[in-house]
């Protein structure tokens, strides 16, 4: 990495950071975490034009920040019928800053970078990713978080700057020239021994706070799912699950989608959109002639676990769960991904889940 | 807050979800289905191989996967055979000559025509499965000297539902092809075979199992019964090819709809070797009959 004028480790005070954000907000759009006005205590990622509205010490947002690159609803093209029809693709061009991203969500962006780069690449994801500068921030886990078990509690990539809260403000790690350029617009100083100590203390505090853990690592878990037969556990989860799909729509590492056309009121022109989709919905794998290839709820539950921890693990070399806990928090049936995964692991080890 | 800038452009690179335009040149009504002949804007050939599919857009209705039912290399134009079952396929079925559609593709892995060279080919089609197989049959016929026997077993529900009637008649008259057409329910006019298509495979057709490769397309339930007959004749699972259908949205391995265990039917298929499917719990087509 070229490191121009600054040393890679810097310290910026909270006030200087907010000033920097204010300056950036005049140049570019900034998306970051803020409190939900409708639900006190909950946070979401939104476009923010007032630095004071940013809440950097939030727990986990309801929806993941992947929506900055892959919105829940995205216009793929617009068309006007005719001879021939006029079809055009619209692309957003403005660069933006995504700020306040936790390690698990950085890791999920990396997961989607991989999946969407697999040939032929998803140009829309890649295009939107290039528009963004990302500022990560470290966090403390709540009772649902288990990113540490998947080895990503200290994930940094892909980000341009990464902040860890310390006494003097934030300890800043610089990960790219554009991150450094951005930081150069703010008032900061070189990190000293006391700041490094603060960072170590923070990491220790973070490690000590995890209450949820997986009983196997990602590699072992893939092998367990591959070798075992967990029909009874799938049945049991299915008996509680409503197939509402919230676990997928809140997941930062899920990337399935649907594509739909809509005419506007002229009935002569319209748009094609893509929207987030969920493999838990009953008609996800249905084809004409009433063949539903995953019509049984237990098969859809099984599919979700296999996709996250086995299929995509084998295909892309990493787990497609980051341990953010969003699906467990969102599930109305209280299905907890970590608890159920541990049940699978222990069934396998006890021999009851062996095929 | 700064303004949002957006650009309307044709991107300077291969666009992931942006279709090219194609014009409907001719429509021929088959019994239930419409055979639609298309020409890409600018007249360029589609460049497909037998067994591949395209994502067809009816703007305002949506986009669906349809197999190309004409062979590559005969003309710049290509054909799709569309059965009206829902929103998009009905709109496509009702389109008129001169209308425009969007085309993405060709996508997917087709039949292994090169590996098939020099071998006897047994093709089994059930119902609309004849559409994707028609591309292969015509390809084999266009390169007749490169292949051994061409045996086609085709099962339709009743005589009036026989698809591509003209082609089927032509092939039946062609001494270089071995044709076995059967219907589930005969009517007064029918003098041919009745019963499911495993009948002729079991009772009439003799093959050299080492020399033969098979291509099977039809409704999901058909595959395992056809495969069982072929295995009974001594064929290896590695020489039997299935073309599978799943729900497709993107056609390029992204949207997740077509996933079958760890594989993507749109990208790793739709044509698969039977031997590659047998271990997969979600490949219902491959399960042995109980
Ligand atoms: C590789 C492949 C090749 C095919 N080749 C042909 C062909 O040559 N001729 C032909 O007529 N049909 C073909 N099909 C089937 C065709 O794609 C479906 O009939 C069509 O997508 C139905 O969409 P619809 O909007 O008309 O129906 P809908 O109104 O969406 O619904 C009708 C039914 O079709 C199901 N369906 C919806 N979308 C899809 C989808 N994308 N894929 C599969 N099923 C879906 C629905 O769930 C519903 O059960 C092929 C499918 C695949 C996967
Ligand atoms: S959120 Fe819970 S109830 Fe809804 S589909 Fe997921 S597991 Fe089932
Ligand atoms: S599966 Fe659940 S815990 Fe894992 S990344 Fe997705 S939402 Fe987070
Ligand atoms: S159709 Fe989208 S992944 Fe296969």
XYZ file of C-alpha atoms and ligand atoms in Angstrom:
718
model
C 0.000 0.000 0.000
C 1.187 3.493 -0.786
C 1.038 5.515 2.364
C 1.667 9.053 1.138
C 2.159 11.398 4.031
C 0.551 9.606 6.932
C 1.617 6.657 9.018
C -0.880 3.800 8.708
C -2.127 4.163 12.301
C -3.765 7.448 13.164
C -5.976 8.814 15.891
C -8.923 11.124 15.269
C -10.992 12.677 18.040
C -14.747 12.165 17.973
C -15.282 15.837 17.255
C -12.748 15.859 14.416
C -14.408 12.743 13.028
C -17.814 14.414 12.994
C -16.269 17.495 11.349
C -14.735 15.229 8.725
C -18.108 13.575 8.133
C -19.738 16.996 7.809
C -17.169 17.974 5.203
C -17.643 14.714 3.296
C -21.418 15.124 3.394
C -21.093 18.345 1.437
C -19.220 16.548 -1.347
C -20.812 13.124 -1.452
C -23.746 11.236 -0.143
C -23.025 9.401 3.077
C -24.810 6.310 4.311
C -24.431 5.349 7.924
C -26.131 3.963 11.026
C -28.736 6.066 12.791
C -31.465 5.477 15.354
C -34.855 4.341 14.134
C -37.402 7.032 14.928
C -40.156 4.406 14.999
C -38.339 1.984 17.294
C -36.137 3.577 19.958
C -33.017 1.542 20.632
C -32.921 0.083 17.118
C -30.717 1.304 14.288
C -30.685 1.264 10.513
C -28.442 2.327 7.658
C -29.680 5.433 5.910
C -28.484 8.403 3.914
C -27.408 10.941 6.501
C -26.791 14.643 5.893
C -26.200 15.680 9.477
C -23.113 14.207 11.165
C -24.849 14.458 14.544
C -27.426 11.930 13.329
C -24.758 9.249 12.893
C -24.768 6.720 15.711
C -21.384 5.067 15.633
C -21.833 2.975 18.798
C -24.864 0.996 17.703
C -25.309 -2.762 18.174
C -26.591 -4.303 14.936
C -28.917 -2.789 12.373
C -32.123 -4.574 11.381
C -31.160 -4.645 7.690
C -27.545 -5.125 6.618
C -25.575 -2.424 4.750
C -25.462 -4.558 1.576
C -28.473 -2.490 0.537
C -26.050 0.312 -0.408
C -24.875 -1.830 -3.329
C -27.816 -4.175 -3.805
C -30.998 -2.371 -2.785
C -34.060 -4.352 -1.673
C -35.670 -3.103 -4.884
C -33.489 -2.053 -7.789
C -34.475 -0.940 -11.267
C -32.607 -3.053 -13.797
C -33.997 -1.435 -16.907
C -36.777 0.721 -18.253
C -38.618 0.010 -21.463
C -41.010 1.706 -23.842
C -42.830 -0.563 -26.244
C -42.525 0.291 -29.923
C -41.104 -0.929 -33.146
C -38.457 -1.654 -31.981
C -38.960 -1.081 -28.254
C -36.633 1.273 -26.429
C -34.851 -0.421 -23.568
C -32.345 1.328 -21.371
C -30.401 0.419 -18.353
C -29.911 3.023 -15.668
C -26.852 3.205 -13.494
C -26.224 5.381 -10.483
C -22.913 7.159 -10.919
C -22.416 9.281 -7.822
C -19.655 8.170 -5.477
C -20.704 7.728 -1.868
C -19.327 6.922 1.556
C -20.609 4.005 3.602
C -19.661 4.619 7.196
C -19.971 2.692 10.441
C -19.766 -0.875 9.110
C -19.047 -3.616 11.662
C -16.511 -6.390 10.937
C -19.255 -8.982 10.311
C -20.895 -6.747 7.728
C -17.562 -5.994 6.055
C -17.056 -9.734 5.835
C -20.517 -10.130 4.292
C -19.669 -7.540 1.648
C -16.562 -9.590 0.911
C -18.766 -12.697 0.643
C -20.957 -11.008 -1.946
C -17.891 -9.668 -3.757
C -16.830 -13.283 -4.239
C -20.196 -14.682 -5.195
C -20.976 -11.892 -7.617
C -17.504 -11.994 -9.183
C -17.962 -15.624 -10.183
C -18.215 -15.561 -13.989
C -20.226 -14.067 -15.505
C -19.921 -11.348 -12.872
C -22.824 -9.302 -11.605
C -21.903 -5.950 -13.109
C -24.410 -4.029 -11.078
C -22.976 -5.145 -7.762
C -19.452 -4.477 -8.998
C -20.368 -1.074 -10.370
C -22.027 0.006 -7.132
C -19.127 -1.329 -5.069
C -16.702 0.837 -7.062
C -18.755 3.922 -6.206
C -18.230 3.478 -2.488
C -15.611 4.305 0.084
C -16.148 2.267 3.236
C -15.370 3.218 6.824
C -15.620 0.331 9.244
C -16.014 0.593 12.980
C -15.439 -1.972 15.698
C -18.258 -3.059 17.977
C -19.102 -5.072 21.066
C -21.246 -8.187 20.690
C -24.724 -8.669 22.086
C -26.207 -11.997 23.106
C -27.011 -12.994 19.496
C -23.581 -12.298 17.962
C -21.230 -15.207 17.209
C -18.933 -13.839 14.490
C -15.922 -14.865 16.568
C -16.750 -18.552 16.042
C -16.508 -18.045 12.301
C -13.198 -16.243 12.578
C -14.436 -12.846 11.450
C -14.760 -10.799 14.624
C -11.663 -8.944 13.458
C -12.509 -8.790 9.753
C -11.328 -5.590 8.114
C -11.629 -6.071 4.373
C -13.084 -4.624 2.291
C -12.780 -1.237 3.925
C -10.821 1.919 3.278
C -10.589 3.060 6.891
C -11.308 1.158 10.082
C -12.050 2.783 13.416
C -11.700 1.366 16.898
C -13.105 3.438 19.769
C -10.360 4.516 22.202
C -10.028 7.167 24.904
C -8.694 9.785 22.468
C -11.514 9.143 19.986
C -10.961 6.568 17.252
C -7.882 4.574 16.397
C -7.776 4.603 12.601
C -6.357 1.823 10.440
C -5.799 2.873 6.832
C -6.508 0.222 4.230
C -6.405 2.082 0.915
C -5.082 5.217 -0.736
C -8.609 6.574 -1.034
C -9.109 5.963 2.668
C -5.941 7.879 3.363
C -7.028 10.691 1.078
C -10.294 10.938 2.940
C -8.547 10.938 6.302
C -6.212 13.706 5.096
C -9.217 16.018 5.044
C -9.646 15.558 8.786
C -7.601 16.579 11.758
C -5.726 13.620 13.146
C -2.495 12.642 14.764
C -0.167 9.698 14.873
C -1.105 6.853 17.225
C 1.052 6.491 20.321
C 1.732 3.602 22.771
C -1.267 4.538 24.930
C -3.568 4.334 21.886
C -2.238 0.910 20.930
C -2.852 -0.236 24.506
C -6.415 1.058 24.284
C -6.953 -0.959 21.115
C -5.689 -4.136 22.779
C -7.964 -3.460 25.738
C -10.879 -3.017 23.371
C -10.166 -6.326 21.649
C -9.941 -8.061 24.985
C -13.208 -6.540 26.112
C -14.826 -7.617 22.843
C -13.591 -11.189 23.143
C -14.849 -11.393 26.696
C -18.353 -10.330 25.768
C -19.304 -13.196 23.439
C -21.932 -15.374 25.046
C -22.965 -17.257 21.916
C -20.523 -19.627 20.238
C -20.600 -22.318 17.591
C -19.181 -25.613 18.778
C -17.326 -26.247 15.498
C -15.402 -24.089 13.073
C -16.596 -23.381 9.535
C -14.579 -26.182 7.975
C -15.722 -28.809 10.436
C -19.297 -27.616 10.139
C -19.252 -28.096 6.356
C -17.981 -31.640 6.834
C -20.601 -32.368 9.472
C -23.439 -31.181 7.231
C -22.026 -33.159 4.333
C -21.666 -36.387 6.257
C -24.599 -36.318 8.622
C -28.302 -36.912 8.294
C -30.228 -34.379 10.336
C -33.755 -35.069 9.087
C -35.157 -34.983 12.607
C -33.651 -31.599 13.331
C -34.904 -30.171 10.015
C -38.363 -31.548 10.807
C -38.258 -29.975 14.239
C -37.144 -26.557 12.996
C -39.751 -26.768 10.239
C -42.470 -27.489 12.792
C -41.822 -24.058 14.301
C -40.867 -22.032 11.183
C -43.539 -19.968 9.378
C -41.627 -19.700 6.086
C -41.864 -15.933 6.371
C -38.423 -15.367 4.883
C -37.307 -12.750 7.428
C -34.174 -14.758 8.156
C -33.086 -14.302 4.539
C -34.120 -10.699 4.076
C -32.212 -9.588 7.173
C -29.118 -11.613 6.290
C -26.059 -9.670 5.100
C -24.686 -12.693 3.238
C -27.869 -13.796 1.428
C -28.029 -12.677 -2.174
C -30.899 -14.467 -3.898
C -33.222 -12.289 -5.895
C -36.325 -12.177 -8.009
C -36.882 -10.203 -11.206
C -40.229 -8.651 -12.072
C -41.658 -6.384 -14.754
C -44.179 -3.659 -14.182
C -46.062 -1.468 -16.629
C -46.664 2.116 -15.587
C -50.057 3.800 -16.029
C -49.507 4.307 -19.786
C -49.418 0.513 -20.227
C -46.810 1.248 -22.853
C -43.710 1.642 -20.774
C -42.450 0.325 -17.504
C -39.557 -1.084 -15.552
C -37.879 -4.371 -14.730
C -36.859 -4.600 -11.103
C -34.939 -7.013 -9.055
C -35.918 -7.545 -5.457
C -34.468 -9.486 -2.550
C -35.898 -12.959 -2.427
C -35.955 -15.783 0.078
C -35.431 -19.510 -0.375
C -37.751 -20.051 2.601
C -40.801 -18.842 0.685
C -42.958 -21.703 -0.532
C -42.900 -20.831 -4.241
C -39.169 -20.155 -4.552
C -38.428 -23.345 -6.500
C -41.788 -24.032 -8.145
C -42.084 -24.634 -11.894
C -45.007 -25.000 -14.253
C -47.118 -28.130 -13.896
C -47.231 -27.841 -10.095
C -43.782 -29.336 -9.590
C -42.352 -27.724 -6.499
C -38.782 -28.835 -6.022
C -38.703 -27.564 -2.431
C -42.351 -27.656 -1.513
C -41.749 -29.156 1.940
C -40.765 -26.736 4.662
C -38.137 -29.094 6.107
C -36.405 -29.168 2.714
C -36.301 -25.391 2.625
C -34.910 -25.239 6.170
C -32.290 -27.809 5.242
C -31.461 -25.858 2.120
C -30.833 -22.683 4.111
C -28.337 -24.400 6.416
C -26.643 -26.233 3.583
C -26.329 -23.163 1.429
C -24.804 -21.057 4.202
C -22.441 -23.610 5.665
C -21.815 -26.225 2.952
C -22.666 -25.433 -0.691
C -21.298 -21.914 -0.811
C -18.506 -22.829 1.584
C -17.334 -25.377 -0.975
C -17.961 -23.154 -3.970
C -16.438 -19.915 -2.710
C -14.203 -21.059 0.130
C -15.956 -19.308 2.992
C -19.070 -19.543 5.087
C -22.084 -17.514 3.964
C -23.000 -16.774 7.544
C -21.028 -14.105 9.354
C -22.498 -14.712 12.781
C -24.225 -11.333 12.911
C -27.275 -12.873 14.580
C -29.790 -10.818 12.576
C -31.828 -13.840 11.493
C -32.169 -15.011 15.082
C -33.218 -11.546 16.246
C -35.755 -11.248 13.413
C -37.323 -14.687 13.654
C -40.850 -14.530 15.037
C -40.624 -18.239 15.844
C -37.466 -17.661 17.893
C -35.391 -19.999 15.766
C -31.825 -19.225 16.723
C -29.260 -20.092 14.094
C -26.434 -20.620 16.570
C -28.476 -22.843 18.901
C -29.797 -24.956 16.035
C -26.348 -25.260 14.488
C -24.958 -26.412 17.823
C -27.752 -28.966 18.016
C -26.655 -30.295 14.623
C -23.025 -30.430 15.716
C -23.822 -32.226 18.925
C -26.168 -34.702 17.203
C -23.341 -35.561 14.835
C -20.811 -35.972 17.615
C -23.178 -38.138 19.622
C -23.698 -40.255 16.534
C -27.422 -39.631 16.311
C -26.965 -37.475 13.228
C -24.786 -39.931 11.336
C -26.003 -41.000 7.917
C -26.958 16.793 0.408
C -25.382 16.415 -3.039
C -27.597 15.408 -5.914
C -27.853 11.835 -7.130
C -26.260 11.451 -10.512
C -27.516 8.709 -12.738
C -26.499 7.790 -16.219
C -28.524 6.098 -18.890
C -26.101 4.175 -20.908
C -25.404 0.973 -22.621
C -22.502 -0.140 -20.501
C -19.175 -0.606 -22.243
C -18.949 -4.186 -21.040
C -21.004 -7.359 -21.059
C -24.171 -6.427 -19.207
C -25.407 -8.944 -16.674
C -29.173 -8.538 -16.937
C -29.635 -6.415 -20.019
C -31.243 -8.205 -22.964
C -30.601 -7.714 -26.656
C -33.564 -7.250 -28.942
C -34.873 -9.868 -31.350
C -37.764 -9.684 -33.798
C -40.402 -12.341 -34.299
C -40.176 -13.274 -37.959
C -42.661 -16.098 -38.082
C -45.024 -17.901 -35.784
C -46.298 -21.374 -36.407
C -49.049 -22.672 -34.214
C -48.413 -26.222 -33.068
C -51.276 -27.879 -31.181
C -50.868 -26.191 -27.802
C -47.631 -24.442 -28.431
C -46.345 -21.631 -30.593
C -43.118 -22.135 -32.520
C -41.614 -18.711 -32.750
C -38.886 -17.912 -35.226
C -36.652 -15.051 -34.137
C -33.957 -12.890 -35.606
C -31.508 -10.998 -33.414
C -31.387 -7.254 -34.040
C -28.628 -6.650 -36.556
C -29.090 -10.139 -37.944
C -26.303 -11.745 -35.930
C -26.519 -15.484 -35.270
C -27.432 -16.549 -31.741
C -24.406 -18.829 -31.481
C -26.000 -21.560 -29.391
C -25.448 -25.310 -29.131
C -28.173 -27.974 -28.803
C -29.565 -28.095 -25.270
C -28.786 -24.481 -24.401
C -31.501 -22.013 -23.456
C -32.168 -18.286 -23.739
C -33.841 -15.922 -21.277
C -36.718 -14.419 -23.243
C -38.228 -11.077 -22.210
C -41.748 -9.982 -22.933
C -41.319 -6.427 -21.720
C -43.929 -5.631 -19.111
C -44.575 -9.293 -18.362
C -41.190 -10.651 -17.422
C -38.474 -12.988 -18.520
C -38.458 -16.812 -18.753
C -36.057 -19.546 -19.813
C -36.866 -21.302 -23.089
C -34.778 -23.929 -24.836
C -33.689 -23.187 -28.354
C -35.433 -25.790 -30.490
C -33.618 -25.160 -33.757
C -30.089 -26.390 -34.480
C -27.087 -24.088 -34.715
C -25.465 -23.408 -38.035
C -28.469 -23.744 -40.364
C -29.562 -20.135 -40.500
C -29.035 -16.917 -38.599
C -32.531 -17.256 -37.214
C -33.516 -19.485 -34.354
C -36.717 -20.996 -33.011
C -38.399 -21.312 -29.642
C -41.335 -23.538 -28.857
C -43.498 -21.928 -26.195
C -46.194 -23.586 -24.124
C -48.569 -21.053 -22.565
C -48.681 -21.919 -18.877
C -48.479 -18.564 -17.096
C -48.005 -14.848 -17.287
C -44.921 -14.558 -19.490
C -45.366 -17.678 -21.580
C -48.962 -16.692 -22.395
C -47.888 -13.203 -23.430
C -45.184 -14.727 -25.614
C -47.600 -17.243 -27.041
C -49.952 -14.402 -28.000
C -47.248 -12.246 -29.603
C -47.542 -11.481 -33.314
C -45.125 -11.609 -36.209
C -43.125 -8.395 -36.271
C -43.215 -8.013 -32.470
C -40.004 -7.628 -30.522
C -38.753 -9.565 -27.537
C -35.610 -9.383 -25.423
C -33.039 -12.173 -25.505
C -30.244 -12.930 -23.060
C -28.018 -15.872 -23.752
C -27.524 -18.504 -25.004
C -26.764 -19.866 -21.547
C -26.025 -23.181 -19.908
C -24.342 -26.400 -20.854
C -25.956 -28.258 -23.720
C -25.573 -31.817 -24.966
C -21.998 -33.060 -25.459
C -22.208 -33.305 -29.257
C -18.449 -33.771 -29.597
C -18.246 -36.622 -27.113
C -21.236 -38.162 -28.892
C -19.329 -38.355 -32.173
C -18.954 -41.845 -33.573
C -21.515 -43.272 -31.159
C -25.088 -44.484 -31.424
C -27.452 -41.938 -29.951
C -30.671 -42.853 -28.218
C -32.968 -39.891 -27.607
C -36.007 -40.097 -25.363
C -38.494 -37.218 -25.322
C -41.679 -36.911 -23.313
C -44.202 -34.187 -24.194
C -42.664 -30.759 -24.649
C -39.264 -32.358 -24.000
C -39.153 -32.823 -27.752
C -38.479 -29.085 -28.116
C -34.948 -29.066 -26.691
C -34.248 -32.475 -28.227
C -35.323 -31.259 -31.667
C -32.259 -29.029 -31.751
C -30.079 -32.054 -31.034
C -31.872 -34.333 -33.523
C -31.447 -31.780 -36.284
C -27.833 -31.194 -35.336
C -27.129 -34.926 -35.513
C -28.895 -35.117 -38.878
C -26.895 -32.159 -40.181
C -23.730 -34.046 -39.258
C -25.135 -37.458 -40.061
C -21.850 -39.113 -41.046
C -20.253 -38.223 -37.670
C -22.724 -40.274 -35.659
C -23.852 -43.905 -35.565
C -27.472 -44.924 -35.144
C -29.973 -42.228 -34.254
C -32.841 -43.719 -32.278
C -35.668 -41.402 -31.195
C -38.330 -42.494 -28.740
C -41.079 -39.921 -28.364
C -44.107 -40.152 -26.140
C -47.085 -37.790 -26.411
C -50.240 -37.795 -24.343
C -52.509 -38.334 -27.376
C -52.108 -38.228 -31.177
C -53.321 -34.653 -31.474
C -50.610 -33.520 -29.054
C -47.736 -34.749 -31.191
C -45.390 -31.813 -31.389
C -43.493 -30.855 -34.565
C -45.746 -33.208 -36.557
C -44.062 -32.356 -39.863
C -40.601 -33.061 -38.492
C -41.728 -36.250 -36.845
C -43.272 -37.442 -40.143
C -40.087 -36.560 -42.043
C -37.928 -38.381 -39.517
C -40.233 -41.412 -39.637
C -39.742 -41.608 -43.410
C -35.968 -41.219 -43.114
C -34.338 -44.683 -43.250
C -31.263 -43.365 -41.451
C -33.336 -42.763 -38.321
C -35.033 -45.256 -36.033
C -38.284 -43.772 -34.794
C -40.535 -45.021 -31.997
C -43.550 -42.784 -31.426
C -46.062 -43.725 -28.789
C -49.165 -42.088 -27.282
C -50.700 -42.590 -23.844
C -54.263 -42.516 -25.140
C -54.999 -43.493 -28.739
C -57.996 -42.297 -30.772
C -59.700 -43.979 -33.800
C -57.202 -42.526 -36.263
C -54.150 -43.837 -34.415
C -52.525 -46.992 -35.736
C -49.200 -46.625 -33.946
C -47.951 -47.623 -30.513
C -49.798 -46.883 -27.303
C -48.465 -46.746 -23.785
C -45.609 -44.965 -22.085
C -42.304 -44.562 -23.840
C -40.457 -47.029 -21.645
C -42.452 -49.708 -23.524
C -40.547 -49.560 -26.806
C -37.233 -49.014 -24.985
C -37.767 -52.179 -23.021
C -39.336 -54.384 -25.668
C -38.311 -53.215 -29.116
C -34.992 -51.451 -29.040
C -31.735 -53.331 -29.028
C -28.613 -51.334 -28.380
C -24.954 -51.911 -27.845
C -24.548 -50.473 -24.341
C -20.897 -49.584 -24.864
C -21.502 -47.897 -28.178
C -24.588 -45.899 -27.140
C -25.172 -42.548 -25.464
C -28.607 -41.398 -24.374
C -30.253 -37.971 -24.101
C -33.469 -37.709 -22.102
C -35.869 -34.752 -21.765
C -39.377 -34.791 -20.370
C -41.432 -34.324 -17.224
C -39.523 -34.994 -13.953
C -41.166 -38.365 -13.330
C -40.057 -39.732 -16.713
C -36.305 -39.699 -16.167
C -35.913 -42.413 -13.596
C -38.095 -44.867 -15.471
C -36.256 -44.311 -18.750
C -32.932 -44.509 -16.920
C -33.947 -47.788 -15.259
C -34.636 -49.347 -18.686
C -31.338 -48.081 -20.056
C -29.422 -49.427 -17.061
C -31.205 -52.745 -17.520
C -29.745 -52.831 -21.024
C -26.290 -52.496 -19.531
C -25.672 -48.818 -20.139
C -23.433 -46.889 -17.786
C -24.846 -43.914 -15.845
C -22.061 -41.857 -17.330
C -23.478 -42.184 -20.822
C -26.990 -41.077 -19.973
C -27.714 -37.347 -20.153
C -30.709 -35.579 -18.609
C -31.814 -32.031 -19.334
C -33.431 -30.699 -16.151
C -35.953 -27.981 -15.532
C -35.991 -25.714 -12.496
C -37.291 -22.251 -11.687
C -34.874 -19.830 -13.389
C -34.709 -16.115 -12.889
C -31.230 -14.916 -13.801
C -29.949 -17.808 -15.918
C -26.350 -17.057 -14.915
C -25.844 -18.616 -11.491
C -26.690 -15.621 -9.331
C -30.338 -15.510 -8.209
C -30.328 -18.885 -6.456
C -33.707 -20.045 -7.759
C -32.461 -23.014 -9.752
C -30.120 -24.361 -7.102
C -30.122 -28.136 -6.755
C -28.055 -29.104 -3.731
C -24.721 -27.416 -4.409
C -25.122 -26.956 -8.154
C -26.852 -24.404 -10.331
C -29.041 -25.947 -12.991
C -28.826 -22.806 -15.160
C -25.052 -22.717 -15.242
C -23.798 -26.222 -14.465
C -26.653 -27.623 -16.615
C -29.405 -27.795 -17.723
C -27.865 -30.908 -19.291
C -26.284 -33.273 -16.739
C -24.821 -36.746 -16.763
C -27.008 -39.141 -14.816
C -23.931 -40.253 -12.871
C -23.403 -36.691 -11.636
C -26.948 -36.513 -10.259
C -27.391 -39.800 -8.428
C -25.810 -38.662 -5.147
C -27.876 -35.483 -4.960
C -30.927 -35.539 -2.722
C -32.637 -32.737 -4.634
C -32.207 -34.350 -8.051
C -35.597 -36.027 -7.753
C -35.372 -37.022 -11.413
C -32.444 -39.307 -10.700
C -33.906 -41.359 -7.894
C -34.425 -45.000 -8.672
C -38.063 -46.090 -8.964
C -39.138 -47.626 -5.673
C -33.873 -24.849 -19.085
C -35.340 -24.649 -19.324
C -35.847 -24.786 -20.593
C -37.193 -24.581 -20.849
N -37.634 -24.733 -22.124
C -38.918 -24.495 -22.394
C -39.402 -24.598 -23.743
O -38.655 -24.910 -24.661
N -40.710 -24.324 -23.966
C -41.560 -23.969 -22.937
O -42.733 -23.726 -23.229
N -41.137 -23.885 -21.671
C -39.843 -24.131 -21.369
N -39.421 -24.015 -20.068
C -40.395 -23.713 -19.009
C -40.724 -22.251 -18.945
O -39.576 -21.525 -18.589
C -41.827 -21.990 -17.906
O -43.001 -22.562 -18.392
C -42.046 -20.521 -17.707
O -40.951 -19.966 -17.011
C -43.290 -20.229 -16.926
O -43.356 -18.811 -16.703
P -44.703 -18.006 -16.851
O -44.448 -16.592 -16.490
O -45.310 -18.236 -18.157
O -45.581 -18.681 -15.765
P -45.989 -18.128 -14.339
O -47.186 -17.246 -14.466
O -44.832 -17.525 -13.657
O -46.367 -19.454 -13.595
C -46.728 -20.658 -14.207
C -46.006 -21.721 -13.470
O -44.638 -21.742 -13.875
C -43.790 -21.566 -12.762
N -42.636 -20.718 -13.123
C -42.582 -19.392 -13.004
N -41.388 -18.912 -13.387
C -40.674 -19.974 -13.765
C -39.346 -20.105 -14.231
N -38.571 -19.040 -14.375
N -38.897 -21.337 -14.538
C -39.692 -22.398 -14.390
N -40.967 -22.324 -13.938
C -41.446 -21.132 -13.610
C -44.657 -20.886 -11.764
O -44.209 -21.057 -10.469
C -45.997 -21.538 -12.004
O -46.075 -22.792 -11.416
C -38.080 -24.230 -19.788
C -37.583 -24.088 -18.507
C -36.229 -24.289 -18.256
C -35.723 -24.126 -16.872
S -37.408 -15.911 10.072
Fe -37.899 -17.729 11.327
S -40.067 -18.190 10.840
Fe -39.316 -16.807 9.208
S -38.591 -18.226 7.562
Fe -36.788 -17.727 8.859
S -36.692 -19.403 10.365
Fe -38.773 -19.454 9.465
S -27.415 -16.490 8.645
Fe -28.146 -15.180 10.335
S -26.354 -14.935 11.688
Fe -25.606 -15.718 9.709
S -25.037 -13.880 8.539
Fe -27.160 -14.385 7.967
S -28.436 -13.156 9.373
Fe -26.347 -13.189 10.228
S -31.445 -19.162 -12.622
Fe -30.554 -17.765 -11.219
S -29.053 -19.026 -10.296
Fe -29.822 -20.309 -11.861
